[in-house]
Coordinates of C-alpha atoms in Angstrom, one line a residue:
X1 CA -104.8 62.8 3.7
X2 CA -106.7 61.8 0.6
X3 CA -106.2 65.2 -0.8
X4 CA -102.1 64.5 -0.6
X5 CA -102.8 61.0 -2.3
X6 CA -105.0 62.4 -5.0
X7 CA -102.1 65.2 -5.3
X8 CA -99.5 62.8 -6.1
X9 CA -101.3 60.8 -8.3
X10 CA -102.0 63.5 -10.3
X11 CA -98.3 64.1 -10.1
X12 CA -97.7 60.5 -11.3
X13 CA -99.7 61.0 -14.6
X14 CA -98.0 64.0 -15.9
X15 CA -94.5 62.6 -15.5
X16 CA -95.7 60.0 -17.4
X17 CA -96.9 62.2 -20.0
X18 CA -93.6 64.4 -20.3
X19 CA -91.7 64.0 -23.5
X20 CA -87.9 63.9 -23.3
X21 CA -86.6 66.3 -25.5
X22 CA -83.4 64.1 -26.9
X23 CA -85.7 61.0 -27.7
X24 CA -89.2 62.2 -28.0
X25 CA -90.5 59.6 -25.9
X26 CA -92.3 59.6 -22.9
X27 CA -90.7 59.1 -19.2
X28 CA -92.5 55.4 -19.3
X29 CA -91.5 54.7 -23.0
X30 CA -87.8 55.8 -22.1
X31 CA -87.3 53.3 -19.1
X32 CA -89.0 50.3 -21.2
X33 CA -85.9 50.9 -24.1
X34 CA -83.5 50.7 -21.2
X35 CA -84.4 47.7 -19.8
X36 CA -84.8 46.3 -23.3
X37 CA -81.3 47.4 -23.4
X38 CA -80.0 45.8 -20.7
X39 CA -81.7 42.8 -21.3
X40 CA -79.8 42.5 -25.0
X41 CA -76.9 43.3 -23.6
X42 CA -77.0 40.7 -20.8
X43 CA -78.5 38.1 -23.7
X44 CA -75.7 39.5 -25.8
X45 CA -73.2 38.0 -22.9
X46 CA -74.8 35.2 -22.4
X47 CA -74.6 34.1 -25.9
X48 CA -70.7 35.0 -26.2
X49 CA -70.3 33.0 -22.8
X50 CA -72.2 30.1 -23.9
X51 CA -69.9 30.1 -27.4
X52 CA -66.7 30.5 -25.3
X53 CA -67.6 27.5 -23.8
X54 CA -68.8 25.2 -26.4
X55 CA -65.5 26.2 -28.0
X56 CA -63.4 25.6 -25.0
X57 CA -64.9 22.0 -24.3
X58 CA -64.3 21.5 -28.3
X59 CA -60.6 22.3 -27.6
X60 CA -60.5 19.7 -24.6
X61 CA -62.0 17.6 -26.6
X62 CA -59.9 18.0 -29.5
X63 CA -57.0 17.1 -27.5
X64 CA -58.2 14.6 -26.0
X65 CA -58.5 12.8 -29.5
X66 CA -55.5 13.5 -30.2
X67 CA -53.9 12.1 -27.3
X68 CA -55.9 9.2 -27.4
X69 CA -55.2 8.8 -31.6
X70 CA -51.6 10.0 -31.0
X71 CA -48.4 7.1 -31.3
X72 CA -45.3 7.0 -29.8
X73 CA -42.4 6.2 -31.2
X74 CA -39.1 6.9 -29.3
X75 CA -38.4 6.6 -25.7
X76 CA -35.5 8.6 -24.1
X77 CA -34.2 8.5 -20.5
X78 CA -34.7 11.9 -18.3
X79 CA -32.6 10.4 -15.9
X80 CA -30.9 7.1 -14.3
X81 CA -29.9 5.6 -10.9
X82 CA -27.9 2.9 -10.0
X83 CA -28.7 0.1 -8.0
X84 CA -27.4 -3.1 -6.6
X85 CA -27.8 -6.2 -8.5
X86 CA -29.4 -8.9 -7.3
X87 CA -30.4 -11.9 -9.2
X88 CA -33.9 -12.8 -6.5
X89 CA -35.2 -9.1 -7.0
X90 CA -39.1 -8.9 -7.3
X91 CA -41.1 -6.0 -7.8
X92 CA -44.8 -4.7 -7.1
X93 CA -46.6 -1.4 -8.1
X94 CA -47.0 -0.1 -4.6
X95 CA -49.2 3.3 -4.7
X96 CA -47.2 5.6 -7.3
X97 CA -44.1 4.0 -6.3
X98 CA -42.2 0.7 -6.2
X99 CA -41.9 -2.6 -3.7
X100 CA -38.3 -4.1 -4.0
X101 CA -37.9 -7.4 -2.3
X102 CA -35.0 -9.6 -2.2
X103 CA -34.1 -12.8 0.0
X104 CA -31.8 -10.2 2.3
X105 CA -35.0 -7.9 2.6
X106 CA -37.4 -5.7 1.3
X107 CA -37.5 -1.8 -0.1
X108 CA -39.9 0.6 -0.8
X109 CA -38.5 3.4 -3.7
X110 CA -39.6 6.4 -4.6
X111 CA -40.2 7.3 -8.1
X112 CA -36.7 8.6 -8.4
X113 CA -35.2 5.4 -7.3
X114 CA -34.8 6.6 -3.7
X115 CA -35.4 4.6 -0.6
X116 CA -37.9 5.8 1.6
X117 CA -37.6 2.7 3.9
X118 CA -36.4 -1.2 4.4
X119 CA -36.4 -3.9 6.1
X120 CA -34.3 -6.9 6.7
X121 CA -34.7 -10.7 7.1
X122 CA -33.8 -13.6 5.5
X123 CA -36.2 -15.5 3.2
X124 CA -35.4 -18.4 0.6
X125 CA -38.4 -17.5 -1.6
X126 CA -39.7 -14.4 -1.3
X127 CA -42.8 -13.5 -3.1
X128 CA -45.1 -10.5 -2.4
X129 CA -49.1 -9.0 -2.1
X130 CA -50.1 -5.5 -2.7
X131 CA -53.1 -3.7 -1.6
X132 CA -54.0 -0.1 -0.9
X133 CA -51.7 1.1 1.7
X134 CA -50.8 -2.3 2.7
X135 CA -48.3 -4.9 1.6
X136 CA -47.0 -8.3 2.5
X137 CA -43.9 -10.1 2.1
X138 CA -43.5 -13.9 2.9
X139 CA -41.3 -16.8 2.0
X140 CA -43.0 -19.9 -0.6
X141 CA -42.8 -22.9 1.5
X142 CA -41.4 -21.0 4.5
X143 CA -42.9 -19.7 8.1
X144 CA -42.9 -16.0 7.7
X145 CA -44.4 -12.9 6.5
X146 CA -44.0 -9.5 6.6
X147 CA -47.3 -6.7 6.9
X148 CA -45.9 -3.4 6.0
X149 CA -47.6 -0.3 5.2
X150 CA -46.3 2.7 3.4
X151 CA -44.4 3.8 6.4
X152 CA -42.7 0.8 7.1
X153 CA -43.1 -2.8 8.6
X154 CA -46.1 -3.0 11.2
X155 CA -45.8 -6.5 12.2
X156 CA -44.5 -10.1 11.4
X157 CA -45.7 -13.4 11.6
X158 CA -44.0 -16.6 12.4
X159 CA -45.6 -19.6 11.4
X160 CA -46.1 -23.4 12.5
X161 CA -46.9 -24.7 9.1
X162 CA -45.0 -23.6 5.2
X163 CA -47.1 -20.9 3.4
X164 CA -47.7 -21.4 0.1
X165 CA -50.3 -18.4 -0.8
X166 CA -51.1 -14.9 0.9
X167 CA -53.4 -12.2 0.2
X168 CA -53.8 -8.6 2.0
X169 CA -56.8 -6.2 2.1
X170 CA -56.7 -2.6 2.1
X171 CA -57.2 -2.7 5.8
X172 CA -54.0 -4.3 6.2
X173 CA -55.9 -8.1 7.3
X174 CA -53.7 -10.5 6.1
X175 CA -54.8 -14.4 5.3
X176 CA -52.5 -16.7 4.2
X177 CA -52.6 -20.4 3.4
X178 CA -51.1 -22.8 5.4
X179 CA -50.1 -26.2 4.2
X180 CA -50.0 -29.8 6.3
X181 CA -49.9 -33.2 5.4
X182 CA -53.4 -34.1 6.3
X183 CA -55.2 -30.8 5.5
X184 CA -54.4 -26.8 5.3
X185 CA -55.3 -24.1 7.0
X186 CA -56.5 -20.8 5.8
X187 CA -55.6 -18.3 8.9
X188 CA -55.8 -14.4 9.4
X189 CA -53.6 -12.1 10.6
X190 CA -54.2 -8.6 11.9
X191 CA -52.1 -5.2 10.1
X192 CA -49.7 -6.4 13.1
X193 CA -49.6 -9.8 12.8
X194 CA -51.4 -10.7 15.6
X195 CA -53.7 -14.2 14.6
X196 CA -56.9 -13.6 14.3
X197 CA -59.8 -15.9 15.7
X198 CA -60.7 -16.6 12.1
X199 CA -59.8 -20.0 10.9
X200 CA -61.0 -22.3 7.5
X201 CA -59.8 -26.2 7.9
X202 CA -59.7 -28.0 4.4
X203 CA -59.2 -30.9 3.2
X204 CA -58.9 -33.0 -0.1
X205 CA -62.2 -35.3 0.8
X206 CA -64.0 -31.9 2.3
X207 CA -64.0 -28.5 1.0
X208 CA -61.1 -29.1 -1.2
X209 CA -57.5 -29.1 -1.3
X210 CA -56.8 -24.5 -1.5
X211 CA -54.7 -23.4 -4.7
X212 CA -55.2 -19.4 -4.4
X213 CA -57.1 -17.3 -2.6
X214 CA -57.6 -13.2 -2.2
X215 CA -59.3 -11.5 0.4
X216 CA -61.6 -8.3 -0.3
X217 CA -60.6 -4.8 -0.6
X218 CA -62.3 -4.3 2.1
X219 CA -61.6 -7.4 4.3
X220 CA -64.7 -8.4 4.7
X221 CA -64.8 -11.7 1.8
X222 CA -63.2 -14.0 0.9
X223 CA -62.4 -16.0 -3.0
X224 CA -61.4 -19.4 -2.3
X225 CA -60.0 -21.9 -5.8
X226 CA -60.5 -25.5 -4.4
X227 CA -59.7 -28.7 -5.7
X228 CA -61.6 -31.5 -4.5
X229 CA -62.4 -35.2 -5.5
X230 CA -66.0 -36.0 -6.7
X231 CA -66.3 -40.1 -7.2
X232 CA -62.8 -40.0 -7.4
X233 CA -62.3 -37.7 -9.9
X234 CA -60.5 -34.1 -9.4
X235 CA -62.5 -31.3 -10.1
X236 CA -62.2 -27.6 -9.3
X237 CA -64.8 -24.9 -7.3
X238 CA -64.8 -21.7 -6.3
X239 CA -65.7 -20.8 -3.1
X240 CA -66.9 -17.7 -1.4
X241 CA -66.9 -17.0 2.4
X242 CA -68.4 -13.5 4.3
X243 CA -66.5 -12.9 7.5
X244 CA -68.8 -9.6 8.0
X245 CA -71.6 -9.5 10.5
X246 CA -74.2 -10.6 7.3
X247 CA -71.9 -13.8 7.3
X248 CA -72.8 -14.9 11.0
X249 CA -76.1 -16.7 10.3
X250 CA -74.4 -18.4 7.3
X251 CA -73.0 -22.1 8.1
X252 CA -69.4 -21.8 8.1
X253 CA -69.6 -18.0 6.6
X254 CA -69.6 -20.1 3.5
X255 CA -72.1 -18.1 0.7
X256 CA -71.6 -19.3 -2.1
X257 CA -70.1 -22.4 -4.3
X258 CA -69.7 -22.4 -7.9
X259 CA -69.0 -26.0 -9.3
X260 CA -69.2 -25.2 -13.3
X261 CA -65.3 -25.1 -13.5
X262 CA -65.3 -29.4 -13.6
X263 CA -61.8 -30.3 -14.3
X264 CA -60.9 -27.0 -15.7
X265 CA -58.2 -26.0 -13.1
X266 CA -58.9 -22.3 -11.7
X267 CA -55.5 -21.2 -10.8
X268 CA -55.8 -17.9 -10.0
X269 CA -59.1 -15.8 -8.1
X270 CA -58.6 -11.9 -7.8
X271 CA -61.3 -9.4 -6.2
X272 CA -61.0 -6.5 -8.6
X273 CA -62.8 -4.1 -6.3
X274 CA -65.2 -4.6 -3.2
X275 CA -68.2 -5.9 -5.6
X276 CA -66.5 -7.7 -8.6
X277 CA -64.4 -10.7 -8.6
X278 CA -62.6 -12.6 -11.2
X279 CA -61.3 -16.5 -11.9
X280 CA -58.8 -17.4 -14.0
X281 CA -59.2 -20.9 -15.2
X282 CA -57.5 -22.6 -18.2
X283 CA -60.3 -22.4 -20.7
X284 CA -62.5 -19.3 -19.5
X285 CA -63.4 -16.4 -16.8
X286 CA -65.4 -16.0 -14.6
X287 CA -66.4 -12.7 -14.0
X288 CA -69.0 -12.8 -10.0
X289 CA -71.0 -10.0 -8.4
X290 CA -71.1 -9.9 -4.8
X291 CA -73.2 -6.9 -4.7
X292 CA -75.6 -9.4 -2.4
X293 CA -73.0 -10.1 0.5
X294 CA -74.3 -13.4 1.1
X295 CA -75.4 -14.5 -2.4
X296 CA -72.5 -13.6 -4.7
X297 CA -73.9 -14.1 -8.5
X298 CA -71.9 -15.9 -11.6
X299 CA -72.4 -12.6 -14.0
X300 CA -70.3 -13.6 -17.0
X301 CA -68.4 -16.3 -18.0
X302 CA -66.2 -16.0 -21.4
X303 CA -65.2 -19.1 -22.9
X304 CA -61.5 -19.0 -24.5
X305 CA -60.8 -20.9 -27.6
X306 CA -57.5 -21.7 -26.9
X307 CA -54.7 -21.6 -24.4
X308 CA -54.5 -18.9 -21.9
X309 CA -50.6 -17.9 -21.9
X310 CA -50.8 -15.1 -19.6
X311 CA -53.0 -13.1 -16.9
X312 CA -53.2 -9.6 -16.0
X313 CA -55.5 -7.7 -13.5
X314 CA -55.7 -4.5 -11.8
X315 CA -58.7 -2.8 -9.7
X316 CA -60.6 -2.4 -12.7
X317 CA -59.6 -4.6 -15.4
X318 CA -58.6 -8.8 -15.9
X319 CA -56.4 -9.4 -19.3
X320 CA -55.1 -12.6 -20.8
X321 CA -53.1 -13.5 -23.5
X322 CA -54.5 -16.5 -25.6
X323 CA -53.1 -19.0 -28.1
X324 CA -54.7 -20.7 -30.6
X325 CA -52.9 -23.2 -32.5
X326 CA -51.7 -22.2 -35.7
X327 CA -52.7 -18.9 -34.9
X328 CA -51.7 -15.9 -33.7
X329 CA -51.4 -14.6 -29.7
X330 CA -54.8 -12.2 -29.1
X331 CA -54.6 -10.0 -26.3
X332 CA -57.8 -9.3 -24.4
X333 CA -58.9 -6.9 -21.9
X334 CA -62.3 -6.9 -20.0
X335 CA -63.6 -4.6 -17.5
X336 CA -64.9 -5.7 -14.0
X337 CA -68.0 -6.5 -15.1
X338 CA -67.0 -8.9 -17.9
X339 CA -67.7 -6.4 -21.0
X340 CA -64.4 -6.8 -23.2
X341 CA -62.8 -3.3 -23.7
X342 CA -60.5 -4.9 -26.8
X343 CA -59.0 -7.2 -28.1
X344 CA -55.5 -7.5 -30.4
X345 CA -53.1 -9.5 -32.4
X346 CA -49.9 -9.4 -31.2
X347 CA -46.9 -10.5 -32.9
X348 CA -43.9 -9.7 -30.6
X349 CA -42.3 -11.9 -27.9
X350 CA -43.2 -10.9 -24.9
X351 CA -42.0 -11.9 -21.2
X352 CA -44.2 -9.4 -19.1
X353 CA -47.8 -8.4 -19.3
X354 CA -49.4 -6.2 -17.0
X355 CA -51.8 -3.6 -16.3
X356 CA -50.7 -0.1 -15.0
X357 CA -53.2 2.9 -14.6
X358 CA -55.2 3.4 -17.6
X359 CA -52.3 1.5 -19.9
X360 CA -51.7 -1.9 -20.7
X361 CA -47.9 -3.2 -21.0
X362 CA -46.4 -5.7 -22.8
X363 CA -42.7 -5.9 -22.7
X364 CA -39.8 -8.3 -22.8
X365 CA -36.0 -7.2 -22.5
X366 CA -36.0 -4.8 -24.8
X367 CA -38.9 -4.5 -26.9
X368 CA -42.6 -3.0 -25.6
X369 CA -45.7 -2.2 -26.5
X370 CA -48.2 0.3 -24.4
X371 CA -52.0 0.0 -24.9
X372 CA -54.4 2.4 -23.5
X373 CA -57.1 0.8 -22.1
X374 CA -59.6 1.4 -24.8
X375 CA -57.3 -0.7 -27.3
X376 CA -55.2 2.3 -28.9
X377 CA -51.6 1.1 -29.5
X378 CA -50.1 3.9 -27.9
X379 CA -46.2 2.9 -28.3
X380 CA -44.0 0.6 -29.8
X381 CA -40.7 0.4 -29.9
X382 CA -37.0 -0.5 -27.8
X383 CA -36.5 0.4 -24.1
X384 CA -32.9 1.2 -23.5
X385 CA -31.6 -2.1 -21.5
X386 CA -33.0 -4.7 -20.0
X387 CA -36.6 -4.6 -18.4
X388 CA -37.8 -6.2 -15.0
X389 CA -40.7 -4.1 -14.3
X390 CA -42.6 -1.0 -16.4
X391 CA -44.8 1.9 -14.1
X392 CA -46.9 3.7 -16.0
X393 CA -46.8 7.6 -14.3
X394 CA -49.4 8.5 -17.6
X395 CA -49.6 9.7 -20.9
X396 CA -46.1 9.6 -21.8
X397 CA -43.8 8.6 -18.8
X398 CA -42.6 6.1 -17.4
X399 CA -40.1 4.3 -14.9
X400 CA -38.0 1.6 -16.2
X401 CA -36.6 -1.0 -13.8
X402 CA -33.6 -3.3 -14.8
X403 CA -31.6 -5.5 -13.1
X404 CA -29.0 -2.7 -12.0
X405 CA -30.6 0.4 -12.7
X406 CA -33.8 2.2 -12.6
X407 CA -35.0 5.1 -14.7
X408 CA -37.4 7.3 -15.9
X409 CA -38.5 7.7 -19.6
X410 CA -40.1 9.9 -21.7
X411 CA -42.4 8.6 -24.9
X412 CA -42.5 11.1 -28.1

């Protein structure tokens, strides 16, 4: 057995002492230039794939700059539908499509202008609350509303008292305001309309008299703007409540009560997303955390030199359009947190502001300017007829809503 070992061992040595004829190295010498070979030819690659990609992400990004530098000028139609006029029309961004409400009823419309479903009822007032999958319909100073989700109307509620603000989560819970001589009611309503065994009494000489409210993403909080009397003057809070387990060993579910408003009336409060909220009062914003549950946190408040002519807001962005005397109208746009993304001059009339995707939109009848979020004036110019709502489907197009007609249009 050792002699067979020693045998091929020997054997070993002289292969590795063989000179190949073609090279004049040996066997060893002959597999060490292949693998140096392969290993240049494999670095070789490497190098060519790591340049194909630094070039590629050049290109995307060269686009991309020039999509964000780039200005439209013209927009055309890519096609038109009619539609019946009615002069109590409303609209809401519902998903990628539209919300069409009327005092005979309420729509929902595909992007081509087509009806996916309705439903009837009779409503003096109609105003409307979009969230997520869910919307709601009810009538200003009446006793109904209307929970639908994208499929159609889930349930409707009748009421004892006149509403006069609602709010919907993205779970399809549903709180409205009620109003009554002596005090309101906050109440909540399930995605069917069933009453929930949830109830906030107010009144003037307590919490405050309500003058908006919105409810979580989520469902879980709830924004409260209050006016209440302190030594007989009126002054304005803002009020949160937690309706989640967290909130139970909280007196009231009441976690949090931010008095630095004074008389500065906050008339509008809007959760941008489950952890940020916003208030919109007439000299500044508010901009609160409620990454603690039960101890939401004043992060930012920017002062406004001026008056506040117009608010915006969207799941990730609030927007107001100021006035200064003897000045001109300054857009501004701020993030959820309270960082300003931009702000601008503008110089044009304008009877709609909103925010839509990654775009802001200022229009009136037939003039508009597009902003991307980021401040780049991405279009100006005329919109063929009149406007009553603007959808942003990206880049470049659009849909067009007007009192008898809706279209689709194409910046270049």
């Amino acid at each position: 057995m050792d002699k067979n070992k020693d045998r091929e061992s020997r054997k070993r040595k002289l292969r590795a002492g063989v000179i190949d004829s073609r090279t004049g190295l040996r066997d060893e010498e002959v597999q060490e230039v292949r693998q140096a070979g392969r290993r240049r030819k494999r670095q070789i690659w490497l190098a060519a794939a790591a340049v194909l990609a630094v070039l590629a992400a050049a290109g995307v990004l060269g686009f991309r700059m020039y999509q964000n530098g780039r200005q439209y000028t013209e927009a055309t139609v890519l096609w038109e539908k009619e539609m019946a006029a009615d002069a109590s029309s409303g609209y809401e961004t519902y998903g990628e499509n539209l919300l069409r409400y009327t005092r005979d009823g309420v729509s929902y419309l595909n992007r081509k202008g087509e009806e996916i479903w309705n439903q009837a009822f009779e409503m003096k007032s109609p105003f409307a609350a979009v969230r997520g999958d869910y919307a709601v319909i009810a009538d200003r100073n009446g006793y109904a509303i209307y929970i639908c989700d994208k499929t159609g109307c889930r349930g409707m509620v009748s009421t004892a008292l006149p509403i006069s603000k609602v709010s919907v989560s993205s779970t399809g819970v549903t709180v409205a305001i009620l109003e009554d001589t002596k005090s309101n009611v906050i109440a909540f309503y399930d995605k069917t309309g069933k009453k929930l065994q949830i109830e906030v009494q107010t009144t003037l000489a307590g919490n405050g008299y309500p003058i908006d409210l919105d409810i979580s993403p989520n469902g879980m909080l709830l924004m409260v703007s209050y006016i209440y009397l302190d030594e007989g003057l009126m002054q304005n809070q803002v009020v949160f409540y937690n309706f989640d387990d967290e909130g139970q060993s909280v007196k009231d579910r009441l976690v949090g009560g931010f008095k630095e408003y004074e008389d500065s009336i906050v008339a509008r409060v809007r959760f941008l997303d489950n952890l940020n909220a916003c208030a919109f009062a007439q000299d500044r914003l508010c901009f609160y955390s409620l990454e603690h549950t039960v101890q939401p946190e004043l992060m930012e408040q920017v002062d406004i030199n001026g008056e506040i002519e117009c608010i915006c807001y969207s799941e990730n962005y609030a927007g107001i359009i100021v006035s200064e005397s003897g000045g001109p109208k300054k857009l501004f746009l701020y993030g959820a947190s309270g960082k300003e993304m931009f702000s601008e001059e503008i110089g044009m009339g304008y009877d709609h502001m909103e925010v839509s995707g990654s775009y802001v939109l200022l229009y009136n009848d037939a003039e508009c300017r597009i902003y991307s979020t980021s401040g780049k004036l991405k279009y100006e110019g005329t919109l063929p007829g009149g406007t009553d709502k603007l959808l942003s489907l990206g880049e470049r197009r659009y849909i067009q809503v007007g009192p008898q007609v809706i279209r689709e249009l194409e910046l270049k």
